[in-house]
Short mmCIF file of N, CA and C in Angstrom, two decimals:
data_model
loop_
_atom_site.label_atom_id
_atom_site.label_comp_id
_atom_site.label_asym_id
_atom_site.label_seq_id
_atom_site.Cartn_x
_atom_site.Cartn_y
_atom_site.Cartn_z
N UNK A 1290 77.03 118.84 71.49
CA UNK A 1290 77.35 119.57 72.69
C UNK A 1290 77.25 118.66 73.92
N UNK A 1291 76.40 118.00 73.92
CA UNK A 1291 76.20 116.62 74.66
C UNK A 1291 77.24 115.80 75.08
N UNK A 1292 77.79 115.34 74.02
CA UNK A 1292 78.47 114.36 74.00
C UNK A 1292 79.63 115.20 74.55
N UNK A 1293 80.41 116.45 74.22
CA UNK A 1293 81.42 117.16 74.82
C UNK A 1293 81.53 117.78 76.11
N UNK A 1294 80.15 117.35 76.76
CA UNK A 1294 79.79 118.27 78.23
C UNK A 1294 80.15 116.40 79.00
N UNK A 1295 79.69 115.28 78.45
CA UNK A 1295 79.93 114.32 79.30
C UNK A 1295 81.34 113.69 78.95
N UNK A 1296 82.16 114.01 77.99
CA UNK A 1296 83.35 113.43 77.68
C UNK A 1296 84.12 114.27 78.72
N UNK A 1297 83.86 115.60 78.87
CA UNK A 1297 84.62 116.42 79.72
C UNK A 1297 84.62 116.22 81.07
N UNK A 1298 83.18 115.66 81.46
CA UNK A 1298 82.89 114.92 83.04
C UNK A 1298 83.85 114.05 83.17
N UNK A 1299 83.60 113.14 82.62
CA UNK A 1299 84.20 111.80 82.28
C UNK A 1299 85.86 112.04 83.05
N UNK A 1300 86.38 113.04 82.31
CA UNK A 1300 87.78 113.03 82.24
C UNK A 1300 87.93 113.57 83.36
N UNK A 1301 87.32 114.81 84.04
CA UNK A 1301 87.63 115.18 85.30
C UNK A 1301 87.51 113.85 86.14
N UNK A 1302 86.24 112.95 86.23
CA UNK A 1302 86.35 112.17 87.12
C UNK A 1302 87.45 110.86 86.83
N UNK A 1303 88.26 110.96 85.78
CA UNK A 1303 89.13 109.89 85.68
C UNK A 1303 90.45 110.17 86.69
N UNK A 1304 90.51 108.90 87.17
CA UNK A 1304 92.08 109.04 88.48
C UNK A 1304 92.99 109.50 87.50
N UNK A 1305 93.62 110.36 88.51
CA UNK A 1305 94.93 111.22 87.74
C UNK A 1305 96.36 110.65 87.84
N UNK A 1306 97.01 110.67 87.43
CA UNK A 1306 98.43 110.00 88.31
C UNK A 1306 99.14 110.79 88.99
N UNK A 1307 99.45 109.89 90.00
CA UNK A 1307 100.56 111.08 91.36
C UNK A 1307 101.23 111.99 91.11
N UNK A 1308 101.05 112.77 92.07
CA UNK A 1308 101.63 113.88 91.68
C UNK A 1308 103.64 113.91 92.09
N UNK A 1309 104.12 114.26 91.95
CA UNK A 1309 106.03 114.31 92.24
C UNK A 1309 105.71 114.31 94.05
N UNK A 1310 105.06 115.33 94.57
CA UNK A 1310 105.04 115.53 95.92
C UNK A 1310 104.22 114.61 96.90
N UNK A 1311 103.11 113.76 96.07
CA UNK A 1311 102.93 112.40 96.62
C UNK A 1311 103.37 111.29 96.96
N UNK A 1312 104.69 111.25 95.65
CA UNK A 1312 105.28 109.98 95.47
C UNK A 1312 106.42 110.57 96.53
N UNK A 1313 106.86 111.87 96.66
CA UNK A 1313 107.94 112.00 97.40
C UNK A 1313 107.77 111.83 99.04
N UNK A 1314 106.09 112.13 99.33
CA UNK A 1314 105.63 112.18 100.87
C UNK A 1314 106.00 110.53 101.16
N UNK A 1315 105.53 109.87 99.87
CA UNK A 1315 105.43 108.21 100.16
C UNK A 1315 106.94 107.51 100.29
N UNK A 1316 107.59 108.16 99.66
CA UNK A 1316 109.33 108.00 99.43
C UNK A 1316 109.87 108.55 101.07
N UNK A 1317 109.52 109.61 101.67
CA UNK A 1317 109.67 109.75 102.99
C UNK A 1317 109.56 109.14 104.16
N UNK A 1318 108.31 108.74 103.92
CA UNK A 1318 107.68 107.66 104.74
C UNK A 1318 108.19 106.16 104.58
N UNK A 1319 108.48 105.73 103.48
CA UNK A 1319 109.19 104.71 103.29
C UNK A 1319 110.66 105.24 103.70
N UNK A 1320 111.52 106.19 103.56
CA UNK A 1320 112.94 106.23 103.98
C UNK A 1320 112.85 105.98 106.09
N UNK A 1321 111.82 106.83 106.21
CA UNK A 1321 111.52 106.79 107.87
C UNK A 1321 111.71 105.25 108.69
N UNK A 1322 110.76 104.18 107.55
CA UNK A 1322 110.56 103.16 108.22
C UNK A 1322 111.82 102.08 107.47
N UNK A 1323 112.25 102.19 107.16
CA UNK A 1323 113.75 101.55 106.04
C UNK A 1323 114.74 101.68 106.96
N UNK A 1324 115.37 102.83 107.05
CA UNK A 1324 116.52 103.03 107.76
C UNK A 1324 116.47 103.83 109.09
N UNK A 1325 116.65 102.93 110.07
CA UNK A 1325 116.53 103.62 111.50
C UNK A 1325 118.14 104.58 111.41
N UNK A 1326 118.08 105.21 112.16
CA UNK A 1326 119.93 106.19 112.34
C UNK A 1326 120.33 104.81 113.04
N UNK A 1327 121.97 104.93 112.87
CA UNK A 1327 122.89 104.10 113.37
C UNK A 1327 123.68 105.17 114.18
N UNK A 1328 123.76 104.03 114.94
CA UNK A 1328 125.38 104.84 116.02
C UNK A 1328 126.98 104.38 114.58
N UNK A 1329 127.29 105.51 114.32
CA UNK A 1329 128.54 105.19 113.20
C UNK A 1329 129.96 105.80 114.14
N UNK A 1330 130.71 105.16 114.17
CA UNK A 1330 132.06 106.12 114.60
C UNK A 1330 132.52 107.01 113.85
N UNK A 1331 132.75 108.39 114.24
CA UNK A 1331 132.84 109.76 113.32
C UNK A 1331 134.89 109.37 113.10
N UNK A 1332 135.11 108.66 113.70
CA UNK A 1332 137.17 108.63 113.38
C UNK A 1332 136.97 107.45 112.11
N UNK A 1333 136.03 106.82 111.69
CA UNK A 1333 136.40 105.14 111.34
C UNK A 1333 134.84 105.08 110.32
N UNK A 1334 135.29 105.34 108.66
CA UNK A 1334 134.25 105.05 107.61
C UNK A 1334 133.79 103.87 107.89
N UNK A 1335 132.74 103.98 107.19
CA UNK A 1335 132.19 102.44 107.27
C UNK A 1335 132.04 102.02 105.55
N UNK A 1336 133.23 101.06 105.45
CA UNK A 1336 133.00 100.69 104.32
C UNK A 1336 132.63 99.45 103.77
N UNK A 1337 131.18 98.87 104.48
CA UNK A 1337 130.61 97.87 104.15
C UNK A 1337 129.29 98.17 104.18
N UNK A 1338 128.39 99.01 104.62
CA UNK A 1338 126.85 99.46 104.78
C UNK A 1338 126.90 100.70 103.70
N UNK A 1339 126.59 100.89 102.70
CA UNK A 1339 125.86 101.96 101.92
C UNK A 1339 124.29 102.03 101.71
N UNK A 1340 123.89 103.34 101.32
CA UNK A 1340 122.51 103.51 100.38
C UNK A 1340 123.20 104.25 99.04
N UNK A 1341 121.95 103.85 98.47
CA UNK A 1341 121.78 104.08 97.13
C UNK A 1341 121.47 105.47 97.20
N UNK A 1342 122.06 106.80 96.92
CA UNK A 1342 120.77 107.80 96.51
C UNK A 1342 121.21 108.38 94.95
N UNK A 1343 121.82 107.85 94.16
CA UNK A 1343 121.95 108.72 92.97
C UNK A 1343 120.56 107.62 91.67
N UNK A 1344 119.89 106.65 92.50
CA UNK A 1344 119.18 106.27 92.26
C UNK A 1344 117.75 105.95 92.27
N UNK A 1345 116.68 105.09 91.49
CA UNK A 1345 115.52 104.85 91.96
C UNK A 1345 114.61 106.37 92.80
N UNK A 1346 114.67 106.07 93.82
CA UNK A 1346 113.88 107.15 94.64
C UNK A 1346 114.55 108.31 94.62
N UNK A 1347 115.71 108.36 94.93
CA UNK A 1347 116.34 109.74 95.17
C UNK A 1347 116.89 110.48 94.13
N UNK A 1348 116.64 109.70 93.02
CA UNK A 1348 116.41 110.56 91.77
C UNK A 1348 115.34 111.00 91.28
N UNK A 1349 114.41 110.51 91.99
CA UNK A 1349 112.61 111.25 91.59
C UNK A 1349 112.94 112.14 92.76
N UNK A 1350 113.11 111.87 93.92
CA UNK A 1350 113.27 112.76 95.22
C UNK A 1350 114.38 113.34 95.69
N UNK A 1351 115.29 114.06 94.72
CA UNK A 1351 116.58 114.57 95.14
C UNK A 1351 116.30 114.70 96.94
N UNK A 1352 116.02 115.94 96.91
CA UNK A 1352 115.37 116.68 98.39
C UNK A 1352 115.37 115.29 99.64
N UNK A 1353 115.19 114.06 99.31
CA UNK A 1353 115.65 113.44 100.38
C UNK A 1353 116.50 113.20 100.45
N UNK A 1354 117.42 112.86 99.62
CA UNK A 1354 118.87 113.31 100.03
C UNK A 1354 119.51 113.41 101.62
N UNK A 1355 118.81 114.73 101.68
CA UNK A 1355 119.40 115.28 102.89
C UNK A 1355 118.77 114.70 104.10
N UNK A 1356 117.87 113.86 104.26
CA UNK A 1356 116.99 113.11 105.20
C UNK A 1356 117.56 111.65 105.06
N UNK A 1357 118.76 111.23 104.86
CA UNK A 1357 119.04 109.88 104.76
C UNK A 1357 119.45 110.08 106.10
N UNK A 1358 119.01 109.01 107.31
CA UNK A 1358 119.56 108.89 108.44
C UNK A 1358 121.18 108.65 108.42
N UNK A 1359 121.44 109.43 110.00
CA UNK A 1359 122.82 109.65 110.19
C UNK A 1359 123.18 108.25 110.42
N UNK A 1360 124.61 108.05 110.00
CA UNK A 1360 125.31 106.63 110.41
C UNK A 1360 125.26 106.02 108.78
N UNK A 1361 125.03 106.68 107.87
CA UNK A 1361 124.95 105.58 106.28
C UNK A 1361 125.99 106.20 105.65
N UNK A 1362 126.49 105.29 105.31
CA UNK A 1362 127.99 105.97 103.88
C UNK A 1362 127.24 106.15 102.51
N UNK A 1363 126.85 106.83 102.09
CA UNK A 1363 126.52 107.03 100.38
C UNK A 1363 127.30 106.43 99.40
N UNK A 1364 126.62 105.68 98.84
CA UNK A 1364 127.53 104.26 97.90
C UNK A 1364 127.93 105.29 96.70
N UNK A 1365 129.49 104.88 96.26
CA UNK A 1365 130.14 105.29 95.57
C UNK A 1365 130.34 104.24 94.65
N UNK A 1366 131.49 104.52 93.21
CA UNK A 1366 131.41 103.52 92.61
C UNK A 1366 132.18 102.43 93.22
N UNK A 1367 133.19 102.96 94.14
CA UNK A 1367 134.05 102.00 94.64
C UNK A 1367 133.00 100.45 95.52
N UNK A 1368 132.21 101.34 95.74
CA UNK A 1368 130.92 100.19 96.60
C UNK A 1368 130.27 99.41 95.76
N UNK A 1369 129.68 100.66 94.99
CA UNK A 1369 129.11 99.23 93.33
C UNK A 1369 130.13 98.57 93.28
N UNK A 1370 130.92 98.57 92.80
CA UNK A 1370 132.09 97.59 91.88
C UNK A 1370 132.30 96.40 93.10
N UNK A 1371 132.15 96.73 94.04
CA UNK A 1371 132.71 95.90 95.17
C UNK A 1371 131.41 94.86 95.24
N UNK A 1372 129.75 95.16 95.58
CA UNK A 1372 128.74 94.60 95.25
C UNK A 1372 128.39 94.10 94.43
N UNK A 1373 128.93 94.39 93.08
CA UNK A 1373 128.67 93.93 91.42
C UNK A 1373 129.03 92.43 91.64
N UNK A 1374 130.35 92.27 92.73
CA UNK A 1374 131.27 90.68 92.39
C UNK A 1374 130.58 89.85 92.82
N UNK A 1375 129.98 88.70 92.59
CA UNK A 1375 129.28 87.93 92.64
C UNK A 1375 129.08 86.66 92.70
N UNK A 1376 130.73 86.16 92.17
CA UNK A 1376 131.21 84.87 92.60
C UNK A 1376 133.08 85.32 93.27
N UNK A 1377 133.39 84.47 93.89
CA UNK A 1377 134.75 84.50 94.60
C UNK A 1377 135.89 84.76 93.07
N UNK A 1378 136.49 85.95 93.06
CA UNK A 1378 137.52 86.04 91.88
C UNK A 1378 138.99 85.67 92.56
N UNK A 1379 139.49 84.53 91.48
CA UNK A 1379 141.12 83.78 91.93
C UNK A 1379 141.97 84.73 92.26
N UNK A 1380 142.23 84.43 93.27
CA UNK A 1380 143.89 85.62 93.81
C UNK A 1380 143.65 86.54 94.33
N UNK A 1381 141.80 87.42 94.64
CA UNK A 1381 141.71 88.38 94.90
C UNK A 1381 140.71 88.30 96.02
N UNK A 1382 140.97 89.28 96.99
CA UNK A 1382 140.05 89.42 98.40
C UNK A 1382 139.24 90.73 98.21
N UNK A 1383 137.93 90.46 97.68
CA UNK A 1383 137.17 91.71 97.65
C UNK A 1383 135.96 92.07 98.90
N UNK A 1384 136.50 93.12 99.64
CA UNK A 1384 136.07 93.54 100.46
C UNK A 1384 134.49 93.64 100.57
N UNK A 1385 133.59 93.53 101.37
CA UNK A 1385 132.24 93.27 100.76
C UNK A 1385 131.40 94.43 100.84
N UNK A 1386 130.40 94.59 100.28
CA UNK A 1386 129.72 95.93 99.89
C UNK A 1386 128.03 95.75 99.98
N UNK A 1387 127.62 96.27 101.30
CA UNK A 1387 125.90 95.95 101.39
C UNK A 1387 125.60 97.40 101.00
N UNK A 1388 124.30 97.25 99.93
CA UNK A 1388 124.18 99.33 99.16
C UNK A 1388 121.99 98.70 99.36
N UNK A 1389 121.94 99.25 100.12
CA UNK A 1389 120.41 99.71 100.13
C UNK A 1389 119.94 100.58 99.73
N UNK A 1390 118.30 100.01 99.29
CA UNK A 1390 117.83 101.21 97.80
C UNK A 1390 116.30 101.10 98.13
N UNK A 1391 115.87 102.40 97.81
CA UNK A 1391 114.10 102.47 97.78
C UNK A 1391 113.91 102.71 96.44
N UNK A 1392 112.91 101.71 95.57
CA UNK A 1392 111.90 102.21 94.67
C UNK A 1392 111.04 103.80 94.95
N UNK A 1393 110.99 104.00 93.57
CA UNK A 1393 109.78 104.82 93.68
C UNK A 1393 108.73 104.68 93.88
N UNK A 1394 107.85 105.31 94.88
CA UNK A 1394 106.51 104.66 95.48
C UNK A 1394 106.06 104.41 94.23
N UNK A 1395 104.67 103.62 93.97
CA UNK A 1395 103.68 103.53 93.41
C UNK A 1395 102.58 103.47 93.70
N UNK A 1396 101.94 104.38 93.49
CA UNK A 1396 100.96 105.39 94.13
C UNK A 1396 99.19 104.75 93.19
N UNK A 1397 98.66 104.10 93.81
CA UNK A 1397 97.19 103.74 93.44
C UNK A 1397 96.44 105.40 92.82
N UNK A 1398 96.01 104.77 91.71
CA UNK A 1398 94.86 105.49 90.84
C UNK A 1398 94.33 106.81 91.93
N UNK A 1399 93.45 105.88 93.00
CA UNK A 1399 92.82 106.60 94.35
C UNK A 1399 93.22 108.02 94.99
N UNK A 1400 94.59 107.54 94.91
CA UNK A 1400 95.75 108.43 95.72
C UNK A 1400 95.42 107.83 97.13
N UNK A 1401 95.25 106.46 97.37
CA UNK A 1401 94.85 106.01 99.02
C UNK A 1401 95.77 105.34 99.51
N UNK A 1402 96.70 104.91 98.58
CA UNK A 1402 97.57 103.54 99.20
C UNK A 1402 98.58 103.15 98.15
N UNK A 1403 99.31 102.99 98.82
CA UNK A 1403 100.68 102.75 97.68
C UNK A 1403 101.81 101.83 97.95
N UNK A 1404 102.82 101.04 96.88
CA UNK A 1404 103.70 100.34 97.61
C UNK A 1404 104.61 100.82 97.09
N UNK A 1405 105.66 100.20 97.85
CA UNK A 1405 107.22 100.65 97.42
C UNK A 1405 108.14 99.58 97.95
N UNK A 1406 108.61 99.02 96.53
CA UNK A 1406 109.87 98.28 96.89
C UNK A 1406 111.34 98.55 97.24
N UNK A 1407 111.46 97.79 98.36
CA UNK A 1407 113.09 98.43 98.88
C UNK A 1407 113.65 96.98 98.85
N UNK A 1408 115.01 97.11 98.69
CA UNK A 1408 116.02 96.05 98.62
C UNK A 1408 117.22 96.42 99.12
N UNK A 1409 118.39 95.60 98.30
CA UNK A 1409 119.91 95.65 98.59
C UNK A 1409 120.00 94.69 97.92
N UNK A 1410 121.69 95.17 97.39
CA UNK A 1410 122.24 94.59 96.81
C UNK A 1410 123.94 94.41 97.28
N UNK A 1411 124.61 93.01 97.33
CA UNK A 1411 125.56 93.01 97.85
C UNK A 1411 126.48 91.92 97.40
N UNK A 1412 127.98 92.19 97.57
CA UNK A 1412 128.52 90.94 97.68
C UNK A 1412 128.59 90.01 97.21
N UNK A 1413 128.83 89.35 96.10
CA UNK A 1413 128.76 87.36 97.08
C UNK A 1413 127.16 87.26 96.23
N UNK A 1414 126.59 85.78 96.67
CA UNK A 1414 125.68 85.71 96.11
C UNK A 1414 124.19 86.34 97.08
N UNK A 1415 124.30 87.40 97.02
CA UNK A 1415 123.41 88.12 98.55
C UNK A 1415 123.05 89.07 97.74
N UNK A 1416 121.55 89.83 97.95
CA UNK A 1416 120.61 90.33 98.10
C UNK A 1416 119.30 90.31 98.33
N UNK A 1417 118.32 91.01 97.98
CA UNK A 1417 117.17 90.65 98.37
C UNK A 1417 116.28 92.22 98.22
N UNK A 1418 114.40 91.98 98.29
CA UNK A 1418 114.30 92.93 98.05
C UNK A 1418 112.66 92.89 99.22
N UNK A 1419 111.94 93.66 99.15
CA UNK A 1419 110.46 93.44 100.12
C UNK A 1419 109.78 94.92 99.61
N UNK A 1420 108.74 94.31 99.38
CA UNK A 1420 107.44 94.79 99.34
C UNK A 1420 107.00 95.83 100.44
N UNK A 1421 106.41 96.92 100.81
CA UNK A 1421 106.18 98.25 101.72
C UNK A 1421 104.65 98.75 101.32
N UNK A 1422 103.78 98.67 102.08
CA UNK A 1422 102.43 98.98 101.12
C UNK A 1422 101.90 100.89 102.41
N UNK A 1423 101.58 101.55 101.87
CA UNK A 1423 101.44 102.56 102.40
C UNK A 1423 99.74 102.95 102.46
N UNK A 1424 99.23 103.61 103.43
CA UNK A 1424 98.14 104.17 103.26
C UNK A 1424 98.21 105.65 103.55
N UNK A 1425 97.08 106.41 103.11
CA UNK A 1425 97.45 107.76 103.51
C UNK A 1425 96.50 108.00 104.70
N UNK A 1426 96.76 108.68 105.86
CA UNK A 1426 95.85 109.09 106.80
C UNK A 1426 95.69 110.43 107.15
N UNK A 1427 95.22 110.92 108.06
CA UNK A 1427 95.09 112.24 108.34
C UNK A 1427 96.46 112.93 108.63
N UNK A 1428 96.97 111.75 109.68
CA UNK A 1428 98.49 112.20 109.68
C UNK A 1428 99.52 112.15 108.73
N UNK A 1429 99.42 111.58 107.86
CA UNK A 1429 100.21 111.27 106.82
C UNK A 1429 100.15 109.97 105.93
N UNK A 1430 101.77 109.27 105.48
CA UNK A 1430 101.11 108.36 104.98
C UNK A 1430 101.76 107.47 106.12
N UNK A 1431 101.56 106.42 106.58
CA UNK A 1431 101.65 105.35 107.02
C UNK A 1431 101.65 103.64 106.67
N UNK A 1432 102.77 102.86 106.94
CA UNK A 1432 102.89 101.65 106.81
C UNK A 1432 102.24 100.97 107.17
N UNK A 1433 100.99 99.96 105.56
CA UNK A 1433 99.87 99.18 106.33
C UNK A 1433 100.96 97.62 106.64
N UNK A 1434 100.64 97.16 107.86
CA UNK A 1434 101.28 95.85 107.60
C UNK A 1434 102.89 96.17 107.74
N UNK A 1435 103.03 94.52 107.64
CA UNK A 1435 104.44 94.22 107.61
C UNK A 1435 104.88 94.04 105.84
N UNK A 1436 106.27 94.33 106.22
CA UNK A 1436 106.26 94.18 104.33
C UNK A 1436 106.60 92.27 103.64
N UNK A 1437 106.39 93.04 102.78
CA UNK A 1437 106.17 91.61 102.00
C UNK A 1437 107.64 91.30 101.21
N UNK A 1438 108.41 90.07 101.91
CA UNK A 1438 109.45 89.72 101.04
C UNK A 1438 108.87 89.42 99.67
N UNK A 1439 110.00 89.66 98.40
CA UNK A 1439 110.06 89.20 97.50
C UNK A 1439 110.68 88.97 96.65
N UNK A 1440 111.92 88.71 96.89
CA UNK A 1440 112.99 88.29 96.07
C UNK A 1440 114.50 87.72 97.35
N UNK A 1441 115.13 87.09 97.15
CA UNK A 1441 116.22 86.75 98.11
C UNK A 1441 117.25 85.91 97.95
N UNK A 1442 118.31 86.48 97.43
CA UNK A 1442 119.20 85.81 96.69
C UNK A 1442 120.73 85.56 97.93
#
């Protein structure tokens, strides 16, 4: 009985993993500080700046979706395919394609602090990606620091 009264302690006090609505507060907070709104012309697409949302984050976080700042074109396949090219193809002028993307936070044991990688992918031999480390405060969660490059092609 012993041994089943402290195995059961045990487990309550073991860190739990995040919950969907943690990782999504942290996915918010990272979309907030990622993409400021752009001034976009409402006559004239913009078909060189996309985000990613049928991916990474916004497939754990549908619901942000609708919080992608105004002024972003939502990357289609026509944008992948255009970003995919990667060296200059003979005879052909491919228009260029920048598609920005948030990881899904990753959320510490604690539930205190978390990072999240954001990148892009583009074009040509171009992308790149950086590091985002989050803490949680009274007000929410908040960006500790500057982020941390880590990848840059």
């Amino acid at each position: 009985m012993l041994a089943l009264m402290l195995g059961l302690m045990n487990a309550a006090a073991a860190p739990q993993p995040a919950t969907a609505k943690v990782v999504c507060e942290v996915g918010r907070a990272a979309l907030r500080d990622t993409w400021p709104a752009r001034v976009a012309d409402a006559a004239k697409r913009d078909t060189t700046n996309y985000v990613d949302v049928e991916h990474r984050l916004f497939a754990a976080c549908p619901m942000l979706r609708a919080e992608v700042p105004a002024g972003y074109t939502i990357a289609d396949a026509d944008a992948w395919a255009r970003a995919s090219v990667h060296v200059p193809v003979q005879g052909r002028q491919v228009d260029p394609a920048f598609i920005a993307w948030i990881d899904v936070p990753n959320v510490a044991a604690d539930g205190k602090s978390a990072t999240v990688q954001v990148g892009y992918d583009c074009t040509g031999l171009c992308g790149g990606g950086a590091l985002f480390r989050y803490v949680r405060t009274p007000q929410g969660w908040r960006r500790d620091g500057q982020p941390l490059s880590q990848w840059v092609s």
